[in-house]
Amino acid sequence: MATDSQLEIWEVFMQSKSGANYIHAGSVHASDKRMALQNARDTYTRRGEGTSIWVVPATAIVASDPNDSEMLFDPANDKIYRMPTFYTMPEGAKAI
Amino acid sequence: MELLKHSEEENEESLKHFEEKIERGDSIEPRDTMPEAYRKHLIRQMSQHAHSEVIGMQPEGNWITRAPSLRARQILLAKIQDEGGHGLYLYSATETLGISRDEMIAQLHAGKAKYSNIFNYPALTWADIGAIGWLVDGAAIVNQVSLQRTSYGPYSRAMVRICKEESFHQRQGYEIMTKMIRGTSEQQQMAQDAMNRWWWPSLMMFGPHDSESPHTGDAFRWRIKRHSNDELRQKFIDKTVQQAEVIGLTIPDEDLKWNEEKGHYDHGPIDWDEFYRVITGNGPCNRQRIAHHKKVHDDGAWVRIAAAAYRERIKKQNDNQ
Ligand SMILES: [Fe+2]
Ligand SMILES: [Fe+2]
């Protein structure tokens, strides 16, 4: 027999217009996928803010540890040859 | 959400990161290490904010079936639905701090968590719906605009979303007041009467004077609070006086006058005895507000239980396939 609870947490991602990235909007409580989608629509798109919604059980999301951010993201800074400005183009070359 | 850890860093080290982030004006995110007192302060403030949005639906909900036109009813219904949404944004932001919505609601019912004192006053006439939208939402907006820059990321993002929705709330209230003041003499009296009853409680929404709650507190140091109670209250008064004048409503304060030197309005003394009387449970509607919330929560229990039972059945069916 199920007991009274506030149901599970689902994270909500919304696409604001066709072609745009899905962006995290917040979360809702729901017992299943269908209810999660309906609640997400009622909660986060009362003014036509979105064209499409993803819902994901919060427990399915894995996050990086903020304390690791240096280790994870700093190496990018010394690989400046990944930036187009690193390269010298011959004078006169166009559209490159 | 699961946190994938690579290194075990000293807690002291990550608390230093917290202070540095605050110093830089960066936002604090749910998985950042934060002082326990910061977390507690936010849980108290944000859950109170969430409860206020939800309890605030009661005085207005009382008028949906009695709205004077279909247009007015649709608008009020949409406004109240927004407030329910605001409550949900804020509960979900508060949950990122490690408290469940179950716990928050239990605290509300037990009287451990508060909601804004203003909702302990009744909405007696249709003009009160005007006064609530214009003055109460107006005061809430001033506070919420300031909180858009609060240091906790999820709180700040909820505020940005809420502020976008709030401006229609204040406008619909002001429109009601405008219509009533241009109506029959009886309607004009109702508008002025609502103004008289809601003005002072609206000023009290900003909380005690700065002299009573010093600037130097943790809330300022941690950039949870960005402007003082008196600063925000002054901002609200300065912009509301002009709006009252435009439609010919009188602000019920004989001491209210423009101070040329300060560039602000001076106002008369606020009756803090009344504030403390109401906030300690002796306002006109305190008992009714919590009793109603409990009743609706209990009446809805079967829906949540049925939804959970349905999920279990589907899971079992899938497992058997
Ligand atoms: Fe609101
Ligand atoms: Fe509002």
Short mmCIF file of C-alpha atoms and ligand atoms in Angstrom, two decimals:
data_model
loop_
_atom_site.label_atom_id
_atom_site.label_comp_id
_atom_site.label_asym_id
_atom_site.label_seq_id
_atom_site.Cartn_x
_atom_site.Cartn_y
_atom_site.Cartn_z
CA MET A 1 0.00 0.00 0.00
CA ALA A 2 1.45 3.34 -1.04
CA THR A 3 1.75 6.08 1.58
CA ASP A 4 1.25 9.81 1.22
CA SER A 5 4.34 11.60 -0.04
CA GLN A 6 5.20 14.56 -2.26
CA LEU A 7 6.23 12.10 -5.02
CA GLU A 8 9.57 12.15 -6.85
CA ILE A 9 11.58 15.10 -8.12
CA TRP A 10 12.04 15.53 -11.89
CA GLU A 11 14.32 18.14 -13.42
CA VAL A 12 12.78 20.17 -16.24
CA PHE A 13 14.60 21.36 -19.37
CA MET A 14 12.94 23.62 -21.89
CA GLN A 15 13.59 24.66 -25.44
CA SER A 16 12.45 28.26 -25.82
CA LYS A 17 12.12 28.16 -29.62
CA SER A 18 12.80 25.72 -32.39
CA GLY A 19 16.53 25.29 -32.95
CA ALA A 20 17.55 26.51 -29.46
CA ASN A 21 19.38 24.52 -26.78
CA TYR A 22 17.40 22.91 -23.98
CA ILE A 23 17.93 24.91 -20.80
CA HIS A 24 17.27 23.87 -17.21
CA ALA A 25 14.11 25.58 -15.91
CA GLY A 26 13.66 24.06 -12.44
CA SER A 27 12.03 20.94 -11.08
CA VAL A 28 8.61 19.44 -10.44
CA HIS A 29 7.22 16.62 -8.34
CA ALA A 30 5.47 13.74 -10.10
CA SER A 31 4.85 10.03 -9.83
CA ASP A 32 5.50 9.14 -13.47
CA LYS A 33 6.71 10.48 -16.84
CA ARG A 34 3.34 11.66 -18.02
CA MET A 35 2.56 13.55 -14.83
CA ALA A 36 6.06 15.04 -14.84
CA LEU A 37 5.52 16.44 -18.35
CA GLN A 38 2.09 17.83 -17.49
CA ASN A 39 3.31 19.43 -14.29
CA ALA A 40 6.32 20.89 -16.09
CA ARG A 41 4.05 22.44 -18.69
CA ASP A 42 1.70 23.92 -16.05
CA THR A 43 4.55 25.19 -13.90
CA TYR A 44 7.05 26.54 -16.41
CA THR A 45 5.20 27.49 -19.59
CA ARG A 46 2.21 29.63 -18.68
CA ARG A 47 3.31 32.36 -21.11
CA GLY A 48 4.45 30.40 -24.12
CA GLU A 49 8.03 30.23 -22.83
CA GLY A 50 8.69 26.96 -24.58
CA THR A 51 8.14 24.82 -27.64
CA SER A 52 9.38 21.56 -26.15
CA ILE A 53 10.10 20.06 -22.72
CA TRP A 54 12.40 17.32 -21.40
CA VAL A 55 11.85 15.84 -17.94
CA VAL A 56 14.48 13.69 -16.23
CA PRO A 57 14.27 11.94 -12.84
CA ALA A 58 16.59 13.98 -10.60
CA THR A 59 18.24 10.75 -9.41
CA ALA A 60 19.40 10.02 -12.99
CA ILE A 61 21.56 13.14 -13.19
CA VAL A 62 25.24 13.00 -12.31
CA ALA A 63 27.02 16.26 -11.48
CA SER A 64 30.68 17.18 -11.34
CA ASP A 65 32.10 18.16 -7.97
CA PRO A 66 32.65 21.94 -7.74
CA ASN A 67 35.86 21.25 -5.79
CA ASP A 68 37.22 19.52 -8.89
CA SER A 69 36.56 22.44 -11.20
CA GLU A 70 40.22 23.48 -11.43
CA MET A 71 41.34 19.99 -12.29
CA LEU A 72 38.50 19.48 -14.76
CA PHE A 73 38.44 22.77 -16.58
CA ASP A 74 41.77 24.54 -16.21
CA PRO A 75 43.77 22.44 -18.73
CA ALA A 76 41.79 24.10 -21.52
CA ASN A 77 43.51 27.42 -20.79
CA ASP A 78 46.99 26.32 -21.87
CA LYS A 79 45.85 24.82 -25.17
CA ILE A 80 45.54 28.15 -26.89
CA TYR A 81 46.20 26.49 -30.26
CA ARG A 82 42.50 25.49 -30.01
CA MET A 83 41.62 29.12 -30.66
CA PRO A 84 41.53 30.41 -34.25
CA THR A 85 43.45 33.55 -33.20
CA PHE A 86 46.53 31.35 -32.49
CA TYR A 87 47.31 31.02 -36.21
CA THR A 88 49.04 33.51 -38.51
CA MET A 89 47.38 33.69 -41.90
CA PRO A 90 49.30 34.89 -44.97
CA GLU A 91 48.51 38.46 -45.88
CA GLY A 92 45.85 38.83 -48.54
CA ALA A 93 44.05 35.51 -47.81
CA LYS A 94 40.32 36.11 -47.69
CA ALA A 95 37.31 34.41 -46.08
CA ILE A 96 39.33 32.29 -43.70
CA MET B 1 21.34 14.23 -8.17
CA GLU B 2 24.56 12.34 -7.70
CA LEU B 3 27.90 14.08 -7.20
CA LEU B 4 30.87 12.46 -8.89
CA LYS B 5 33.91 13.13 -6.72
CA HIS B 6 37.47 12.91 -8.02
CA SER B 7 39.43 14.31 -5.14
CA GLU B 8 38.83 14.59 -1.42
CA GLU B 9 39.62 18.19 -0.71
CA GLU B 10 39.85 19.58 2.79
CA ASN B 11 36.58 21.09 3.94
CA GLU B 12 38.39 24.18 5.21
CA GLU B 13 39.85 24.70 1.75
CA SER B 14 36.42 24.59 0.10
CA LEU B 15 34.95 26.96 2.70
CA LYS B 16 37.69 29.36 1.65
CA HIS B 17 36.41 28.94 -1.93
CA PHE B 18 32.97 29.91 -0.67
CA GLU B 19 34.22 33.15 0.89
CA GLU B 20 36.17 33.96 -2.28
CA LYS B 21 33.14 33.37 -4.47
CA ILE B 22 30.98 35.61 -2.28
CA GLU B 23 33.71 38.25 -2.39
CA ARG B 24 33.85 38.12 -6.21
CA GLY B 25 30.07 38.31 -6.46
CA ASP B 26 29.84 34.83 -8.02
CA SER B 27 26.73 32.82 -7.35
CA ILE B 28 26.75 29.88 -4.96
CA GLU B 29 25.38 26.67 -6.46
CA PRO B 30 23.74 23.72 -4.64
CA ARG B 31 26.80 21.47 -4.67
CA ASP B 32 29.27 24.12 -3.52
CA THR B 33 30.50 23.76 0.01
CA MET B 34 28.78 26.38 2.15
CA PRO B 35 28.71 27.24 5.84
CA GLU B 36 25.92 25.46 7.69
CA ALA B 37 24.57 28.83 8.89
CA TYR B 38 24.31 30.04 5.27
CA ARG B 39 22.31 26.96 4.32
CA LYS B 40 20.04 27.34 7.37
CA HIS B 41 19.47 31.02 6.74
CA LEU B 42 18.45 30.30 3.14
CA ILE B 43 16.16 27.43 4.05
CA ARG B 44 14.35 29.64 6.54
CA GLN B 45 14.05 32.62 4.19
CA MET B 46 13.24 30.70 1.01
CA SER B 47 10.69 28.35 2.58
CA GLN B 48 8.97 31.34 4.20
CA HIS B 49 8.92 32.98 0.79
CA ALA B 50 7.43 29.84 -0.81
CA HIS B 51 4.79 29.50 1.91
CA SER B 52 3.87 33.18 1.42
CA GLU B 53 3.17 32.64 -2.27
CA VAL B 54 0.91 29.69 -1.49
CA ILE B 55 -0.90 31.12 1.56
CA GLY B 56 -1.31 34.38 -0.36
CA MET B 57 -3.64 32.57 -2.76
CA GLN B 58 -6.28 32.34 -0.02
CA PRO B 59 -7.45 35.96 0.42
CA GLU B 60 -7.65 36.35 -3.38
CA GLY B 61 -9.12 32.91 -4.08
CA ASN B 62 -12.00 33.98 -1.91
CA TRP B 63 -13.06 36.39 -4.71
CA ILE B 64 -12.84 34.23 -7.84
CA THR B 65 -16.51 33.28 -7.82
CA ARG B 66 -17.54 36.83 -6.93
CA ALA B 67 -15.45 38.75 -9.47
CA PRO B 68 -17.67 41.43 -11.09
CA SER B 69 -17.14 40.27 -14.71
CA LEU B 70 -15.89 37.33 -16.74
CA ARG B 71 -12.81 39.36 -17.68
CA ALA B 72 -12.08 40.16 -14.03
CA ARG B 73 -12.55 36.50 -13.09
CA GLN B 74 -10.19 35.23 -15.79
CA ILE B 75 -7.54 37.75 -14.78
CA LEU B 76 -7.79 36.94 -11.08
CA LEU B 77 -7.66 33.21 -11.77
CA ALA B 78 -4.52 33.64 -13.90
CA LYS B 79 -2.92 35.83 -11.24
CA ILE B 80 -3.59 33.31 -8.48
CA GLN B 81 -2.31 30.46 -10.66
CA ASP B 82 0.93 32.42 -11.07
CA GLU B 83 1.24 32.67 -7.28
CA GLY B 84 0.88 28.90 -7.01
CA GLY B 85 3.63 28.63 -9.63
CA HIS B 86 5.83 31.02 -7.64
CA GLY B 87 5.39 28.79 -4.62
CA LEU B 88 6.49 25.78 -6.68
CA TYR B 89 9.58 27.55 -8.12
CA LEU B 90 10.60 28.48 -4.60
CA TYR B 91 9.94 25.06 -3.04
CA SER B 92 12.00 23.49 -5.80
CA ALA B 93 14.83 26.01 -5.29
CA THR B 94 14.75 25.37 -1.53
CA GLU B 95 14.90 21.61 -2.05
CA THR B 96 18.33 22.05 -3.62
CA LEU B 97 19.55 22.88 -0.10
CA GLY B 98 18.70 19.39 1.13
CA ILE B 99 15.25 19.83 2.70
CA SER B 100 12.21 18.07 1.22
CA ARG B 101 8.89 19.67 0.36
CA ASP B 102 7.29 17.25 2.84
CA GLU B 103 9.42 18.68 5.63
CA MET B 104 8.72 22.27 4.60
CA ILE B 105 4.97 21.70 4.61
CA ALA B 106 5.18 19.92 7.97
CA GLN B 107 7.05 22.95 9.37
CA LEU B 108 4.37 25.29 8.05
CA HIS B 109 1.62 23.22 9.64
CA ALA B 110 3.49 23.01 12.94
CA GLY B 111 3.93 26.80 12.99
CA LYS B 112 7.73 26.42 12.83
CA ALA B 113 7.94 28.08 9.42
CA LYS B 114 6.26 31.42 8.85
CA TYR B 115 4.67 33.10 5.87
CA SER B 116 4.30 36.81 5.16
CA ASN B 117 2.25 38.50 7.83
CA ILE B 118 0.22 40.42 5.27
CA PHE B 119 -1.85 37.34 4.40
CA ASN B 120 -3.33 37.25 7.89
CA TYR B 121 -5.58 40.12 6.84
CA PRO B 122 -8.93 39.45 5.12
CA ALA B 123 -10.00 40.62 1.64
CA LEU B 124 -13.33 42.21 2.58
CA THR B 125 -14.52 43.82 -0.67
CA TRP B 126 -13.67 43.71 -4.39
CA ALA B 127 -11.57 46.84 -3.86
CA ASP B 128 -9.33 44.75 -1.59
CA ILE B 129 -8.40 42.67 -4.63
CA GLY B 130 -7.30 45.93 -6.26
CA ALA B 131 -5.36 46.98 -3.17
CA ILE B 132 -3.68 43.58 -2.82
CA GLY B 133 -2.47 43.52 -6.44
CA TRP B 134 -1.33 47.13 -6.42
CA LEU B 135 0.12 47.47 -2.90
CA VAL B 136 0.93 43.95 -1.68
CA ASP B 137 2.31 42.67 -4.98
CA GLY B 138 3.88 46.11 -5.46
CA ALA B 139 5.76 45.80 -2.18
CA ALA B 140 6.68 42.18 -2.94
CA ILE B 141 8.09 43.25 -6.33
CA VAL B 142 10.41 45.83 -4.76
CA ASN B 143 11.77 43.11 -2.47
CA GLN B 144 11.98 40.51 -5.23
CA VAL B 145 13.74 42.79 -7.71
CA SER B 146 16.45 43.28 -5.08
CA LEU B 147 16.64 39.51 -4.49
CA GLN B 148 17.34 38.85 -8.18
CA ARG B 149 20.95 39.54 -7.24
CA THR B 150 20.98 37.34 -4.14
CA SER B 151 24.05 35.09 -3.84
CA TYR B 152 22.36 31.69 -4.00
CA GLY B 153 21.96 30.74 -7.67
CA PRO B 154 18.68 28.80 -7.57
CA TYR B 155 17.04 31.52 -5.43
CA SER B 156 18.25 34.26 -7.73
CA ARG B 157 17.03 32.41 -10.84
CA ALA B 158 13.61 31.83 -9.26
CA MET B 159 13.42 35.57 -8.53
CA VAL B 160 14.20 36.49 -12.13
CA ARG B 161 11.41 34.23 -13.35
CA ILE B 162 8.99 35.53 -10.71
CA CYS B 163 9.73 39.21 -11.40
CA LYS B 164 8.89 38.70 -15.08
CA GLU B 165 5.44 37.50 -14.05
CA GLU B 166 4.78 39.99 -11.26
CA SER B 167 4.35 43.19 -13.25
CA PHE B 168 0.97 42.08 -14.58
CA HIS B 169 -0.12 41.37 -10.99
CA GLN B 170 0.51 44.92 -9.90
CA ARG B 171 -1.04 46.40 -13.03
CA GLN B 172 -4.26 44.40 -12.70
CA GLY B 173 -4.60 45.62 -9.10
CA TYR B 174 -3.99 49.25 -10.04
CA GLU B 175 -6.51 48.93 -12.87
CA ILE B 176 -9.17 47.71 -10.41
CA MET B 177 -8.44 50.66 -8.10
CA THR B 178 -8.61 53.08 -11.03
CA LYS B 179 -11.99 51.70 -12.13
CA MET B 180 -13.44 51.88 -8.62
CA ILE B 181 -12.24 55.43 -8.03
CA ARG B 182 -13.92 56.47 -11.28
CA GLY B 183 -17.14 54.68 -10.32
CA THR B 184 -20.06 55.54 -8.04
CA SER B 185 -19.44 57.34 -4.74
CA GLU B 186 -19.96 54.02 -2.98
CA GLN B 187 -17.26 52.41 -5.11
CA GLN B 188 -14.94 55.35 -4.46
CA GLN B 189 -15.42 54.84 -0.73
CA MET B 190 -14.66 51.15 -1.06
CA ALA B 191 -11.42 51.95 -2.88
CA GLN B 192 -10.32 54.47 -0.26
CA ASP B 193 -11.32 52.10 2.55
CA ALA B 194 -9.23 49.29 1.03
CA MET B 195 -6.32 51.72 0.65
CA ASN B 196 -6.65 52.70 4.33
CA ARG B 197 -6.60 49.09 5.52
CA TRP B 198 -3.79 47.80 3.27
CA TRP B 199 -1.33 50.70 3.31
CA TRP B 200 0.28 50.18 6.70
CA PRO B 201 0.43 46.36 6.57
CA SER B 202 2.10 46.76 3.13
CA LEU B 203 4.81 48.96 4.68
CA MET B 204 5.28 46.35 7.40
CA MET B 205 6.01 43.71 4.74
CA PHE B 206 9.59 45.03 4.55
CA GLY B 207 10.19 44.08 8.16
CA PRO B 208 11.55 46.00 11.17
CA HIS B 209 13.55 49.22 10.83
CA ASP B 210 17.27 48.90 10.14
CA SER B 211 17.97 50.24 13.63
CA GLU B 212 16.26 47.08 14.93
CA SER B 213 17.93 44.69 12.48
CA PRO B 214 21.48 45.90 11.85
CA HIS B 215 23.06 46.09 8.38
CA THR B 216 26.08 44.15 9.42
CA GLY B 217 24.34 40.79 9.77
CA ASP B 218 25.29 37.56 8.04
CA ALA B 219 22.59 38.08 5.41
CA PHE B 220 24.46 41.13 4.10
CA ARG B 221 27.93 39.67 4.46
CA TRP B 222 26.86 36.60 2.47
CA ARG B 223 25.00 38.77 -0.04
CA ILE B 224 21.73 36.97 0.55
CA LYS B 225 20.18 40.38 1.24
CA ARG B 226 21.30 43.21 -1.03
CA HIS B 227 19.27 46.17 0.30
CA SER B 228 18.13 47.02 3.82
CA ASN B 229 14.49 46.91 4.98
CA ASP B 230 14.26 50.69 5.20
CA GLU B 231 15.85 51.22 1.78
CA LEU B 232 13.32 48.90 0.16
CA ARG B 233 10.41 50.38 2.08
CA GLN B 234 11.45 53.88 0.99
CA LYS B 235 11.65 52.78 -2.63
CA PHE B 236 8.11 51.40 -2.42
CA ILE B 237 6.71 54.54 -0.78
CA ASP B 238 8.39 56.88 -3.25
CA LYS B 239 6.91 55.19 -6.30
CA THR B 240 3.49 54.43 -4.83
CA VAL B 241 2.65 57.95 -3.63
CA GLN B 242 2.69 59.25 -7.19
CA GLN B 243 0.48 56.39 -8.39
CA ALA B 244 -2.06 57.15 -5.64
CA GLU B 245 -2.09 60.84 -6.58
CA VAL B 246 -2.72 60.10 -10.25
CA ILE B 247 -5.99 58.31 -9.50
CA GLY B 248 -6.99 60.51 -6.55
CA LEU B 249 -6.55 58.11 -3.64
CA THR B 250 -5.38 59.48 -0.30
CA ILE B 251 -2.55 57.77 1.55
CA PRO B 252 -3.66 57.34 5.16
CA ASP B 253 -0.62 59.03 6.70
CA GLU B 254 -0.84 62.65 7.88
CA ASP B 255 2.93 62.86 8.27
CA LEU B 256 3.62 61.84 4.69
CA LYS B 257 5.45 64.62 2.88
CA TRP B 258 8.16 65.11 0.29
CA ASN B 259 11.57 65.79 1.78
CA GLU B 260 13.37 67.98 -0.73
CA GLU B 261 16.73 67.56 0.95
CA LYS B 262 16.67 63.75 1.03
CA GLY B 263 14.85 63.38 -2.26
CA HIS B 264 12.44 60.97 -0.58
CA TYR B 265 9.08 61.00 1.17
CA ASP B 266 9.05 61.15 4.97
CA HIS B 267 6.39 59.00 6.57
CA GLY B 268 4.70 58.69 9.95
CA PRO B 269 5.47 56.04 12.58
CA ILE B 270 4.60 52.42 11.81
CA ASP B 271 2.54 50.64 14.45
CA TRP B 272 4.93 47.80 15.27
CA ASP B 273 2.76 46.68 18.18
CA GLU B 274 0.13 45.70 15.63
CA PHE B 275 2.78 43.95 13.53
CA TYR B 276 3.97 41.84 16.47
CA ARG B 277 0.40 41.15 17.58
CA VAL B 278 -0.47 39.77 14.13
CA ILE B 279 2.78 37.91 13.52
CA THR B 280 2.54 36.11 16.84
CA GLY B 281 -0.74 34.55 15.76
CA ASN B 282 -3.38 37.09 16.77
CA GLY B 283 -4.26 38.65 13.43
CA PRO B 284 -7.75 38.41 11.95
CA CYS B 285 -7.05 35.30 9.82
CA ASN B 286 -4.00 33.42 11.20
CA ARG B 287 -5.87 30.33 12.35
CA GLN B 288 -8.08 30.20 9.28
CA ARG B 289 -5.10 30.33 6.86
CA ILE B 290 -3.28 27.35 8.36
CA ALA B 291 -6.47 25.36 8.99
CA HIS B 292 -7.45 25.78 5.34
CA HIS B 293 -4.00 24.76 4.10
CA LYS B 294 -4.05 21.63 6.27
CA LYS B 295 -7.54 20.71 5.12
CA VAL B 296 -6.71 21.03 1.42
CA HIS B 297 -3.46 19.12 1.94
CA ASP B 298 -5.29 16.30 3.74
CA ASP B 299 -8.14 16.24 1.24
CA GLY B 300 -5.59 15.82 -1.56
CA ALA B 301 -3.72 12.93 0.08
CA TRP B 302 -5.71 10.28 -1.81
CA VAL B 303 -4.57 11.73 -5.14
CA ARG B 304 -0.89 11.41 -4.21
CA ILE B 305 -1.42 7.93 -2.79
CA ALA B 306 -3.29 6.81 -5.92
CA ALA B 307 -0.56 8.24 -8.19
CA ALA B 308 2.13 6.36 -6.27
CA ALA B 309 0.08 3.13 -6.35
CA TYR B 310 -0.42 3.50 -10.12
CA ARG B 311 3.33 3.94 -10.64
CA GLU B 312 3.98 0.77 -8.61
CA ARG B 313 1.49 -1.20 -10.68
CA ILE B 314 3.02 -0.07 -13.97
CA LYS B 315 6.47 -0.94 -12.67
CA LYS B 316 5.29 -4.44 -11.71
CA GLN B 317 3.68 -4.96 -15.11
CA ASN B 318 6.92 -3.94 -16.84
CA ASP B 319 8.98 -6.23 -14.60
CA ASN B 320 6.74 -9.19 -15.46
CA GLN B 321 7.10 -8.74 -19.21
FE FE C 1 4.19 35.89 -6.41
FE FE C 2 2.14 38.33 -7.42
#
